PDB file of C-alpha atoms in Angstrom:
ATOM      1  CA  THR A  24      93.952-157.549 -45.681  1.00 93.00           C
ATOM      2  CA  THR A  25      90.530-156.142 -47.258  1.00 95.00           C
ATOM      3  CA  PHE A  26      89.306-152.337 -46.469  1.00 94.00           C
ATOM      4  CA  ASN A  27      86.383-149.254 -47.368  1.00 93.00           C
ATOM      5  CA  VAL A  28      86.958-146.038 -48.033  1.00 91.00           C
ATOM      6  CA  CYS A  29      84.423-143.722 -47.859  1.00 83.00           C
ATOM      7  CA  VAL A  30      84.275-140.100 -49.493  1.00 82.00           C
ATOM      8  CA  ILE A  31      81.543-137.317 -48.667  1.00 79.00           C
ATOM      9  CA  THR A  32      81.395-134.094 -50.536  1.00 86.00           C
ATOM     10  CA  PRO A  33      80.108-131.521 -48.121  1.00 92.00           C
ATOM     11  CA  PRO A  34      77.297-130.440 -49.196  1.00 95.00           C
ATOM     12  CA  PRO A  35      76.680-127.478 -51.016  1.00 96.00           C
ATOM     13  CA  ASN A  36      75.848-124.938 -47.797  1.00 97.00           C
ATOM     14  CA  ASP A  37      77.920-126.302 -45.109  1.00 97.00           C
ATOM     15  CA  ASP A  38      78.856-122.491 -44.766  1.00 97.00           C
ATOM     16  CA  CYS A  39      77.518-119.319 -44.607  1.00 98.00           C
ATOM     17  CA  ALA A  40      78.260-118.177 -48.247  1.00 97.00           C
ATOM     18  CA  GLY A  41      76.366-121.144 -50.104  1.00 97.00           C
ATOM     19  CA  ALA A  42      73.368-120.128 -48.039  1.00 98.00           C
ATOM     20  CA  ILE A  43      70.646-122.238 -49.778  1.00 98.00           C
ATOM     21  CA  ASP A  44      67.985-119.218 -50.842  1.00 98.00           C
ATOM     22  CA  LEU A  45      64.491-120.830 -49.490  1.00 97.00           C
ATOM     23  CA  PHE A  46      61.227-120.329 -50.954  1.00 95.00           C
ATOM     24  CA  VAL A  47      58.688-117.988 -48.399  1.00 97.00           C
ATOM     25  CA  ALA A  48      54.488-118.438 -49.348  1.00 95.00           C
ATOM     26  CA  SER A  49      51.447-117.783 -47.441  1.00 95.00           C
ATOM     27  CA  SER A  50      50.940-122.005 -46.584  1.00 95.00           C
ATOM     28  CA  CYS A  51      54.595-124.193 -45.792  1.00 96.00           C
ATOM     29  CA  TYR A  52      56.101-125.178 -48.811  1.00 95.00           C
ATOM     30  CA  MET A  53      58.569-127.735 -48.171  1.00 97.00           C
ATOM     31  CA  GLN A  54      61.818-127.969 -48.860  1.00 97.00           C
ATOM     32  CA  TYR A  55      63.794-130.971 -48.319  1.00 97.00           C
ATOM     33  CA  SER A  56      67.895-130.702 -47.514  1.00 97.00           C
ATOM     34  CA  THR A  57      70.243-132.615 -45.241  1.00 97.00           C
ATOM     35  CA  ASN A  58      73.289-132.325 -43.265  1.00 97.00           C
ATOM     36  CA  VAL A  59      74.787-135.199 -44.116  1.00 95.00           C
ATOM     37  CA  GLY A  60      78.775-134.635 -44.886  1.00 94.00           C
ATOM     38  CA  SER A  61      78.753-131.245 -43.331  1.00 96.00           C
ATOM     39  CA  THR A  62      81.375-130.014 -41.485  1.00 95.00           C
ATOM     40  CA  ALA A  63      81.611-127.368 -38.122  1.00 95.00           C
ATOM     41  CA  SER A  64      81.690-123.866 -39.808  1.00 94.00           C
ATOM     42  CA  GLY A  65      82.639-122.402 -36.759  1.00 92.00           C
ATOM     43  CA  THR A  66      80.640-119.173 -37.638  1.00 93.00           C
ATOM     44  CA  THR A  67      79.836-116.511 -34.654  1.00 95.00           C
ATOM     45  CA  PRO A  68      78.278-115.763 -32.179  1.00 97.00           C
ATOM     46  CA  ASN A  69      77.205-119.399 -31.261  1.00 96.00           C
ATOM     47  CA  PRO A  70      73.859-120.163 -31.182  1.00 97.00           C
ATOM     48  CA  SER A  71      71.949-119.310 -27.909  1.00 97.00           C
ATOM     49  CA  CYS A  72      70.436-123.082 -27.464  1.00 97.00           C
ATOM     50  CA  GLY A  73      71.149-126.636 -28.249  1.00 95.00           C
ATOM     51  CA  GLY A  74      74.693-126.528 -27.673  1.00 93.00           C
ATOM     52  CA  THR A  75      77.672-126.188 -30.600  1.00 93.00           C
ATOM     53  CA  PRO A  76      76.756-127.026 -34.039  1.00 96.00           C
ATOM     54  CA  SER A  77      79.319-129.532 -35.466  1.00 96.00           C
ATOM     55  CA  THR A  78      76.998-130.258 -38.701  1.00 96.00           C
ATOM     56  CA  ASP A  79      75.404-127.413 -39.507  1.00 98.00           C
ATOM     57  CA  VAL A  80      73.991-125.807 -42.695  1.00 98.00           C
ATOM     58  CA  TRP A  81      73.009-123.202 -44.123  1.00 98.00           C
ATOM     59  CA  PHE A  82      69.862-120.978 -45.078  1.00 98.00           C
ATOM     60  CA  ARG A  83      68.546-117.811 -45.792  1.00 98.00           C
ATOM     61  CA  PHE A  84      65.660-116.246 -46.861  1.00 98.00           C
ATOM     62  CA  VAL A  85      63.772-112.600 -47.448  1.00 98.00           C
ATOM     63  CA  ALA A  86      60.952-111.764 -44.680  1.00 98.00           C
ATOM     64  CA  PRO A  87      57.105-111.027 -46.159  1.00 98.00           C
ATOM     65  CA  ALA A  88      56.016-107.794 -46.155  1.00 98.00           C
ATOM     66  CA  SER A  89      54.333-108.154 -42.446  1.00 98.00           C
ATOM     67  CA  GLY A  90      57.265-110.627 -41.166  1.00 98.00           C
ATOM     68  CA  ALA A  91      54.665-112.814 -39.805  1.00 98.00           C
ATOM     69  CA  VAL A  92      56.797-116.366 -40.472  1.00 98.00           C
ATOM     70  CA  ARG A  93      56.517-119.426 -38.777  1.00 98.00           C
ATOM     71  CA  ILE A  94      59.757-121.643 -39.749  1.00 98.00           C
ATOM     72  CA  PHE A  95      58.850-125.311 -39.764  1.00 97.00           C
ATOM     73  CA  THR A  96      60.849-128.607 -39.710  1.00 98.00           C
ATOM     74  CA  GLU A  97      59.876-131.795 -40.546  1.00 98.00           C
ATOM     75  CA  ALA A  98      61.900-134.913 -39.293  1.00 98.00           C
ATOM     76  CA  GLY A  99      63.586-137.264 -42.137  1.00 98.00           C
ATOM     77  CA  THR A 100      66.374-139.906 -41.567  1.00 98.00           C
ATOM     78  CA  LEU A 101      67.399-136.632 -39.065  1.00 98.00           C
ATOM     79  CA  THR A 102      64.762-136.870 -35.920  1.00 97.00           C
ATOM     80  CA  ASP A 103      66.186-134.636 -33.485  1.00 97.00           C
ATOM     81  CA  ALA A 104      68.097-131.072 -34.880  1.00 98.00           C
ATOM     82  CA  ALA A 105      68.518-127.430 -33.938  1.00 98.00           C
ATOM     83  CA  PHE A 106      68.164-123.932 -35.361  1.00 98.00           C
ATOM     84  CA  GLN A 107      69.228-120.431 -35.022  1.00 98.00           C
ATOM     85  CA  LEU A 108      67.944-117.229 -36.870  1.00 98.00           C
ATOM     86  CA  TYR A 109      70.737-114.733 -38.310  1.00 98.00           C
ATOM     87  CA  SER A 110      70.399-111.009 -39.096  1.00 98.00           C
ATOM     88  CA  GLY A 111      72.971-109.629 -41.303  1.00 98.00           C
ATOM     89  CA  SER A 112      74.702-111.186 -43.463  1.00 97.00           C
ATOM     90  CA  CYS A 113      77.438-113.951 -43.816  1.00 97.00           C
ATOM     91  CA  GLY A 114      80.930-112.581 -42.210  1.00 94.00           C
ATOM     92  CA  SER A 115      78.767-109.802 -39.895  1.00 97.00           C
ATOM     93  CA  LEU A 116      75.989-112.145 -38.431  1.00 98.00           C
ATOM     94  CA  SER A 117      74.080-111.005 -35.150  1.00 98.00           C
ATOM     95  CA  LEU A 118      71.864-113.551 -33.411  1.00 98.00           C
ATOM     96  CA  VAL A 119      67.979-113.154 -33.737  1.00 98.00           C
ATOM     97  CA  SER A 120      65.983-112.193 -30.259  1.00 97.00           C
ATOM     98  CA  SER A 121      64.626-115.186 -29.138  1.00 97.00           C
ATOM     99  CA  GLY A 122      65.413-116.653 -32.575  1.00 98.00           C
ATOM    100  CA  CYS A 123      66.980-119.870 -31.585  1.00 98.00           C
ATOM    101  CA  ASP A 124      65.141-123.857 -30.719  1.00 98.00           C
ATOM    102  CA  ASN A 125      65.564-127.080 -29.957  1.00 95.00           C
ATOM    103  CA  ASP A 126      62.320-129.123 -29.305  1.00 94.00           C
ATOM    104  CA  GLY A 127      59.839-127.047 -30.527  1.00 95.00           C
ATOM    105  CA  GLY A 128      57.616-129.486 -33.044  1.00 95.00           C
ATOM    106  CA  SER A 129      55.028-131.506 -32.547  1.00 93.00           C
ATOM    107  CA  GLY A 130      54.463-135.324 -32.606  1.00 93.00           C
ATOM    108  CA  ALA A 131      56.576-137.088 -35.176  1.00 94.00           C
ATOM    109  CA  ASN A 132      58.636-133.934 -34.907  1.00 97.00           C
ATOM    110  CA  ASP A 133      58.400-133.682 -31.733  1.00 96.00           C
ATOM    111  CA  LEU A 134      62.694-133.471 -31.563  1.00 97.00           C
ATOM    112  CA  MET A 135      63.197-130.648 -34.177  1.00 98.00           C
ATOM    113  CA  PRO A 136      62.923-127.026 -34.262  1.00 98.00           C
ATOM    114  CA  TYR A 137      60.208-125.089 -35.037  1.00 98.00           C
ATOM    115  CA  LEU A 138      59.873-121.145 -34.388  1.00 98.00           C
ATOM    116  CA  ASP A 139      56.673-118.927 -34.527  1.00 97.00           C
ATOM    117  CA  ARG A 140      56.773-115.221 -35.050  1.00 97.00           C
ATOM    118  CA  ARG A 141      53.922-114.587 -35.798  1.00 97.00           C
ATOM    119  CA  CYS A 142      53.173-111.806 -32.795  1.00 97.00           C
ATOM    120  CA  THR A 143      57.145-110.859 -32.747  1.00 97.00           C
ATOM    121  CA  PRO A 144      57.311-110.396 -36.623  1.00 98.00           C
ATOM    122  CA  LEU A 145      60.672-110.100 -38.274  1.00 98.00           C
ATOM    123  CA  THR A 146      61.464-106.318 -40.129  1.00 98.00           C
ATOM    124  CA  GLY A 147      59.569-106.814 -43.732  1.00 98.00           C
ATOM    125  CA  GLY A 148      61.732-107.527 -46.376  1.00 98.00           C
ATOM    126  CA  ALA A 149      65.271-108.413 -44.649  1.00 98.00           C
ATOM    127  CA  THR A 150      67.303-110.973 -45.673  1.00 98.00           C
ATOM    128  CA  TYR A 151      67.745-113.513 -42.631  1.00 98.00           C
ATOM    129  CA  TYR A 152      70.371-116.342 -42.403  1.00 98.00           C
ATOM    130  CA  LEU A 153      69.078-119.941 -40.644  1.00 98.00           C
ATOM    131  CA  ARG A 154      71.237-122.327 -39.659  1.00 98.00           C
ATOM    132  CA  VAL A 155      70.552-125.328 -39.150  1.00 98.00           C
ATOM    133  CA  TRP A 156      72.580-128.507 -37.389  1.00 98.00           C
ATOM    134  CA  GLY A 157      71.710-132.564 -35.702  1.00 97.00           C
ATOM    135  CA  TYR A 158      71.535-132.395 -31.393  1.00 96.00           C
ATOM    136  CA  SER A 159      75.084-134.141 -30.429  1.00 95.00           C
ATOM    137  CA  GLY A 160      76.252-134.094 -33.662  1.00 95.00           C
ATOM    138  CA  ALA A 161      72.995-136.077 -35.630  1.00 96.00           C
ATOM    139  CA  VAL A 162      73.258-136.260 -39.373  1.00 97.00           C
ATOM    140  CA  GLY A 163      69.865-137.194 -41.489  1.00 97.00           C
ATOM    141  CA  SER A 164      68.074-135.573 -44.159  1.00 97.00           C
ATOM    142  CA  PHE A 165      65.108-133.290 -42.859  1.00 98.00           C
ATOM    143  CA  GLY A 166      61.889-130.723 -44.271  1.00 98.00           C
ATOM    144  CA  LEU A 167      62.010-127.307 -43.827  1.00 98.00           C
ATOM    145  CA  CYS A 168      59.602-124.366 -44.772  1.00 98.00           C
ATOM    146  CA  VAL A 169      59.261-120.630 -44.063  1.00 98.00           C
ATOM    147  CA  TYR A 170      56.092-118.999 -44.531  1.00 98.00           C
ATOM    148  CA  GLY A 171      53.942-116.122 -43.784  1.00 97.00           C
ATOM    149  CA  PRO A 172      52.081-113.694 -45.224  1.00 96.00           C
ATOM    150  CA  ASP A 173      52.391-110.234 -46.958  1.00 97.00           C
ATOM    151  CA  VAL A 174      49.410-109.021 -44.575  1.00 97.00           C
ATOM    152  CA  PHE A 175      48.793-110.376 -41.284  1.00 96.00           C
ATOM    153  CA  PRO A 176      45.364-108.744 -39.619  1.00 95.00           C
ATOM    154  CA  THR A 177      44.394-108.810 -36.039  1.00 96.00           C
ATOM    155  CA  PRO A 178      44.526-112.730 -35.707  1.00 96.00           C
ATOM    156  CA  ALA A 179      40.663-114.663 -35.220  1.00 96.00           C
ATOM    157  CA  GLN A 180      42.130-115.859 -31.590  1.00 97.00           C
ATOM    158  CA  ASP A 181      42.167-112.572 -30.351  1.00 98.00           C
ATOM    159  CA  CYS A 182      39.028-110.627 -29.452  1.00 97.00           C
ATOM    160  CA  GLY A 183      40.100-107.912 -31.853  1.00 97.00           C
ATOM    161  CA  GLY A 184      40.393-109.752 -34.306  1.00 97.00           C
ATOM    162  CA  GLY A 185      36.733-112.101 -34.254  1.00 96.00           C
ATOM    163  CA  PHE A 186      34.939-113.278 -37.091  1.00 95.00           C
ATOM    164  CA  THR A 187      31.931-111.813 -37.714  1.00 95.00           C
ATOM    165  CA  VAL A 188      28.495-114.257 -38.040  1.00 93.00           C
ATOM    166  CA  CYS A 189      25.966-112.714 -40.423  1.00 89.00           C
ATOM    167  CA  GLY A 190      23.668-115.654 -40.575  1.00 84.00           C
ATOM    168  CA  SER A 191      22.143-118.682 -39.345  1.00 82.00           C
ATOM    169  CA  SER A 192      24.124-121.452 -41.300  1.00 80.00           C
ATOM    170  CA  SER A 193      27.213-124.116 -40.720  1.00 83.00           C
ATOM    171  CA  ILE A 194      30.367-122.792 -39.707  1.00 86.00           C
ATOM    172  CA  ASN A 195      33.572-124.687 -40.263  1.00 88.00           C
ATOM    173  CA  ASN A 196      36.863-123.828 -38.190  1.00 89.00           C
ATOM    174  CA  ASN A 197      40.436-125.633 -37.032  1.00 87.00           C
ATOM    175  CA  SER A 198      42.409-122.945 -34.663  1.00 90.00           C
ATOM    176  CA  ASP A 199      46.119-124.101 -33.806  1.00 87.00           C
ATOM    177  CA  TRP A 200      47.416-120.835 -31.001  1.00 92.00           C
ATOM    178  CA  THR A 201      46.301-119.262 -28.742  1.00 93.00           C
ATOM    179  CA  GLY A 202      47.009-115.293 -30.709  1.00 96.00           C
ATOM    180  CA  CYS A 203      48.935-112.645 -29.690  1.00 96.00           C
ATOM    181  CA  THR A 204      47.054-111.231 -26.802  1.00 96.00           C
ATOM    182  CA  THR A 205      45.896-112.287 -23.556  1.00 96.00           C
ATOM    183  CA  ASP A 206      42.120-111.432 -23.985  1.00 97.00           C
ATOM    184  CA  LEU A 207      40.818-114.066 -20.785  1.00 98.00           C
ATOM    185  CA  THR A 208      41.580-113.926 -16.940  1.00 97.00           C
ATOM    186  CA  ASN A 209      40.038-115.005 -13.490  1.00 96.00           C
ATOM    187  CA  ALA A 210      38.594-111.406 -14.212  1.00 97.00           C
ATOM    188  CA  ASN A 211      36.306-112.714 -16.994  1.00 97.00           C
ATOM    189  CA  ARG A 212      36.672-116.288 -18.195  1.00 97.00           C
ATOM    190  CA  GLY A 213      34.222-117.797 -16.308  1.00 97.00           C
ATOM    191  CA  CYS A 214      33.878-121.246 -16.229  1.00 97.00           C
ATOM    192  CA  LEU A 215      37.038-121.276 -19.026  1.00 98.00           C
ATOM    193  CA  LEU A 216      39.736-121.870 -16.499  1.00 96.00           C
ATOM    194  CA  SER A 217      42.690-123.175 -19.119  1.00 95.00           C
ATOM    195  CA  ASN A 218      41.670-119.462 -20.103  1.00 95.00           C
ATOM    196  CA  GLU A 219      42.647-119.417 -23.948  1.00 95.00           C
ATOM    197  CA  ARG A 220      43.475-122.517 -26.042  1.00 91.00           C
ATOM    198  CA  GLN A 221      43.495-123.083 -29.391  1.00 92.00           C
ATOM    199  CA  GLY A 222      40.162-120.796 -29.935  1.00 96.00           C
ATOM    200  CA  THR A 223      38.572-118.703 -32.421  1.00 97.00           C
ATOM    201  CA  TRP A 224      36.285-115.164 -30.825  1.00 98.00           C
ATOM    202  CA  TYR A 225      33.076-114.700 -32.655  1.00 97.00           C
ATOM    203  CA  TYR A 226      30.585-111.519 -32.852  1.00 97.00           C
ATOM    204  CA  PHE A 227      26.917-111.765 -33.503  1.00 96.00           C
ATOM    205  CA  SER A 228      23.904-109.326 -33.262  1.00 96.00           C
ATOM    206  CA  PRO A 229      20.615-111.001 -33.465  1.00 95.00           C
ATOM    207  CA  ARG A 230      17.709-109.078 -35.767  1.00 94.00           C
ATOM    208  CA  SER A 231      14.815-109.856 -34.088  1.00 95.00           C
ATOM    209  CA  MET A 232      12.991-111.501 -30.659  1.00 97.00           C
ATOM    210  CA  GLY A 233      13.537-115.326 -30.092  1.00 96.00           C
ATOM    211  CA  ASN A 234      15.964-117.725 -28.474  1.00 96.00           C
ATOM    212  CA  VAL A 235      19.305-118.017 -30.208  1.00 96.00           C
ATOM    213  CA  ALA A 236      20.955-121.613 -29.518  1.00 96.00           C
ATOM    214  CA  PHE A 237      23.994-123.615 -31.768  1.00 94.00           C
ATOM    215  CA  THR A 238      25.474-126.927 -31.586  1.00 94.00           C
ATOM    216  CA  ILE A 239      29.551-127.696 -31.818  1.00 93.00           C
ATOM    217  CA  GLN A 240      30.401-131.050 -33.649  1.00 92.00           C
ATOM    218  CA  PRO A 241      34.119-131.239 -33.362  1.00 91.00           C
ATOM    219  CA  THR A 242      34.897-133.645 -36.927  1.00 90.00           C
ATOM    220  CA  ASP A 243      38.362-134.841 -38.395  1.00 89.00           C
ATOM    221  CA  ASN A 244      39.595-133.916 -41.430  1.00 86.00           C
ATOM    222  CA  LEU A 245      36.921-136.253 -43.472  1.00 90.00           C
ATOM    223  CA  GLY A 246      34.341-134.053 -41.841  1.00 87.00           C
ATOM    224  CA  GLN A 247      33.012-137.396 -39.699  1.00 91.00           C
ATOM    225  CA  PRO A 248      32.387-136.762 -35.710  1.00 90.00           C
ATOM    226  CA  ALA A 249      35.887-136.742 -33.816  1.00 91.00           C
ATOM    227  CA  ASN A 250      35.924-137.064 -30.122  1.00 92.00           C
ATOM    228  CA  ILE A 251      37.588-133.656 -29.561  1.00 91.00           C
ATOM    229  CA  ASP A 252      36.979-131.169 -26.411  1.00 93.00           C
ATOM    230  CA  TYR A 253      35.752-128.198 -27.522  1.00 94.00           C
ATOM    231  CA  ASP A 254      34.299-125.505 -24.441  1.00 96.00           C
ATOM    232  CA  PHE A 255      33.335-122.284 -24.835  1.00 97.00           C
ATOM    233  CA  ALA A 256      31.842-118.426 -23.825  1.00 98.00           C
ATOM    234  CA  ILE A 257      29.539-115.851 -24.313  1.00 98.00           C
ATOM    235  CA  TRP A 258      29.493-112.321 -23.204  1.00 98.00           C
ATOM    236  CA  GLY A 259      26.840-109.331 -24.221  1.00 96.00           C
ATOM    237  CA  PRO A 260      24.648-107.798 -24.678  1.00 97.00           C
ATOM    238  CA  SER A 261      26.632-104.592 -25.523  1.00 96.00           C
ATOM    239  CA  ASN A 262      26.480-101.650 -27.651  1.00 97.00           C
ATOM    240  CA  ALA A 263      29.602-102.754 -30.085  1.00 96.00           C
ATOM    241  CA  VAL A 264      32.454-104.814 -29.783  1.00 96.00           C
ATOM    242  CA  SER A 265      34.535-104.226 -26.352  1.00 95.00           C
ATOM    243  CA  CYS A 266      38.614-106.392 -26.426  1.00 97.00           C
ATOM    244  CA  PRO A 267      38.792-108.013 -24.052  1.00 97.00           C
ATOM    245  CA  PRO A 268      35.132-108.472 -22.961  1.00 97.00           C
ATOM    246  CA  SER A 269      34.358-107.378 -18.897  1.00 94.00           C
ATOM    247  CA  GLY A 270      32.636-109.367 -16.524  1.00 96.00           C
ATOM    248  CA  ALA A 271      31.718-112.754 -16.498  1.00 97.00           C
ATOM    249  CA  PRO A 272      30.144-114.134 -19.583  1.00 98.00           C
ATOM    250  CA  LEU A 273      26.189-115.041 -19.942  1.00 98.00           C
ATOM    251  CA  ARG A 274      26.677-118.211 -21.278  1.00 98.00           C
ATOM    252  CA  CYS A 275      29.909-120.724 -20.520  1.00 98.00           C
ATOM    253  CA  SER A 276      30.508-124.831 -20.871  1.00 96.00           C
ATOM    254  CA  TYR A 277      33.919-126.333 -19.567  1.00 96.00           C
ATOM    255  CA  ALA A 278      32.448-130.375 -19.938  1.00 94.00           C
ATOM    256  CA  TYR A 279      34.675-132.642 -20.032  1.00 92.00           C
ATOM    257  CA  PRO A 280      32.664-135.219 -22.483  1.00 88.00           C
ATOM    258  CA  PRO A 281      34.381-138.542 -21.054  1.00 78.00           C
ATOM    259  CA  SER A 282      32.725-137.638 -17.948  1.00 72.00           C
ATOM    260  CA  ALA A 283      29.789-135.286 -19.195  1.00 72.00           C
ATOM    261  CA  GLY A 284      27.895-137.385 -22.044  1.00 72.00           C
ATOM    262  CA  THR A 285      28.438-136.345 -25.545  1.00 80.00           C
ATOM    263  CA  TRP A 286      31.075-134.717 -27.356  1.00 91.00           C
ATOM    264  CA  GLN A 287      29.004-132.401 -28.603  1.00 93.00           C
ATOM    265  CA  THR A 288      28.004-128.798 -26.599  1.00 94.00           C
ATOM    266  CA  GLY A 289      26.265-125.748 -27.324  1.00 95.00           C
ATOM    267  CA  MET A 290      23.143-123.580 -26.277  1.00 97.00           C
ATOM    268  CA  ALA A 291      19.806-126.068 -26.332  1.00 96.00           C
ATOM    269  CA  ALA A 292      15.990-126.164 -25.331  1.00 96.00           C
ATOM    270  CA  GLY A 293      15.226-128.040 -22.043  1.00 95.00           C
ATOM    271  CA  ASN A 294      18.598-126.839 -20.248  1.00 95.00           C
ATOM    272  CA  SER A 295      18.151-124.446 -17.992  1.00 95.00           C
ATOM    273  CA  ASP A 296      21.754-123.840 -16.649  1.00 96.00           C
ATOM    274  CA  THR A 297      23.506-120.716 -17.635  1.00 97.00           C
ATOM    275  CA  SER A 298      27.178-121.938 -17.187  1.00 97.00           C
ATOM    276  CA  GLU A 299      28.956-125.827 -16.201  1.00 95.00           C
ATOM    277  CA  GLY A 300      31.651-126.906 -15.108  1.00 94.00           C
ATOM    278  CA  SER A 301      33.948-130.037 -16.476  1.00 92.00           C
ATOM    279  CA  GLY A 302      31.782-132.824 -15.337  1.00 87.00           C
ATOM    280  CA  GLY A 303      29.074-133.848 -12.397  1.00 83.00           C
ATOM    281  CA  GLY A 304      25.667-134.599 -12.396  1.00 81.00           C
ATOM    282  CA  SER A 305      23.922-131.832 -14.244  1.00 84.00           C
ATOM    283  CA  VAL A 306      26.617-131.412 -16.815  1.00 91.00           C
ATOM    284  CA  ASN A 307      25.738-132.731 -19.956  1.00 92.00           C
ATOM    285  CA  GLY A 308      27.942-130.082 -21.955  1.00 92.00           C
ATOM    286  CA  PHE A 309      24.398-128.347 -23.007  1.00 95.00           C
ATOM    287  CA  VAL A 310      23.363-124.558 -21.399  1.00 96.00           C
ATOM    288  CA  ALA A 311      20.316-122.672 -21.982  1.00 98.00           C
ATOM    289  CA  PRO A 312      19.914-120.589 -24.957  1.00 98.00           C
ATOM    290  CA  ILE A 313      19.705-116.768 -25.080  1.00 98.00           C
ATOM    291  CA  ASN A 314      16.099-115.138 -24.889  1.00 97.00           C
ATOM    292  CA  VAL A 315      16.460-112.261 -27.081  1.00 97.00           C
ATOM    293  CA  ALA A 316      14.183-109.234 -25.597  1.00 97.00           C
ATOM    294  CA  ALA A 317      12.801-106.156 -28.015  1.00 97.00           C
ATOM    295  CA  GLY A 318      15.895-104.030 -25.948  1.00 97.00           C
ATOM    296  CA  ASP A 319      18.643-106.643 -27.392  1.00 97.00           C
ATOM    297  CA  VAL A 320      17.523-106.695 -30.857  1.00 97.00           C
ATOM    298  CA  GLY A 321      21.162-105.563 -32.761  1.00 96.00           C
ATOM    299  CA  LYS A 322      23.331-105.751 -29.731  1.00 97.00           C
ATOM    300  CA  VAL A 323      26.864-107.451 -30.116  1.00 98.00           C
ATOM    301  CA  TYR A 324      27.349-111.148 -28.525  1.00 98.00           C
ATOM    302  CA  MET A 325      30.665-111.942 -28.441  1.00 98.00           C
ATOM    303  CA  MET A 326      31.631-115.345 -28.458  1.00 98.00           C
ATOM    304  CA  TYR A 327      34.909-117.611 -28.424  1.00 98.00           C
ATOM    305  CA  VAL A 328      35.213-121.400 -29.267  1.00 97.00           C
ATOM    306  CA  ASP A 329      37.941-122.812 -27.731  1.00 94.00           C
TER     307      ASP A 329
END
């Protein structure tokens, strides 16, 4: 008879001692690898999620000074994976609390692991080990990156880290998370019934009397108008930024465009309502401008764009 023989050499990072060093930058620098040919390393302690690894490979990295890292995996021929983060050194490893993930990705990577440690930073300058394996013994190629800044100030997604708007000009932004602090509750959220989703905080302080208005125009990655639902709320006027905001907002729109018309939202002349819900006969995405009286000049307004 005839037959075939296949000899597979385990990858060099099949065990902890051969862990591949990952380059850590402020943004994602994807490095590609594979667990084809890997064997069960049997390293303890066992991961806290994703089952018992049988096709695991190892990586290591040094956390940036801030410790605020994200670990992202990209599906290749391996489309379902998990990973566990360890501290210590090979032969004396410890599980990192909340350092295991199975299906934290999204979109095409929804079965791949993702870990966000911006709000619960690792120890800056410390070496960490990352154990990656295919779920239920799956093997294939995949991408992996670890990224984070050396300095991590209060994020603009939290009230205490908002952007100050200094003039009448176009502002571009694309937030991707909720931040680290819960700023909105049913006591101060007004019409924003979902509290905080993927929003950013802004401050502005009028330098003269008059009306304040604006338009939020969702755009795609080419800068063209896009059908994306944005909401906003404004608190003030007050003598200084005070987080979280106290009481109901001065202006608020929670309009859901399919039932409210245009995908734009904001404050515009010709509107008299100060707050609007998701839909209804009078909901159009826009509320009344803010009239800045003499006593409000120089005072602070806080805005959350969600």
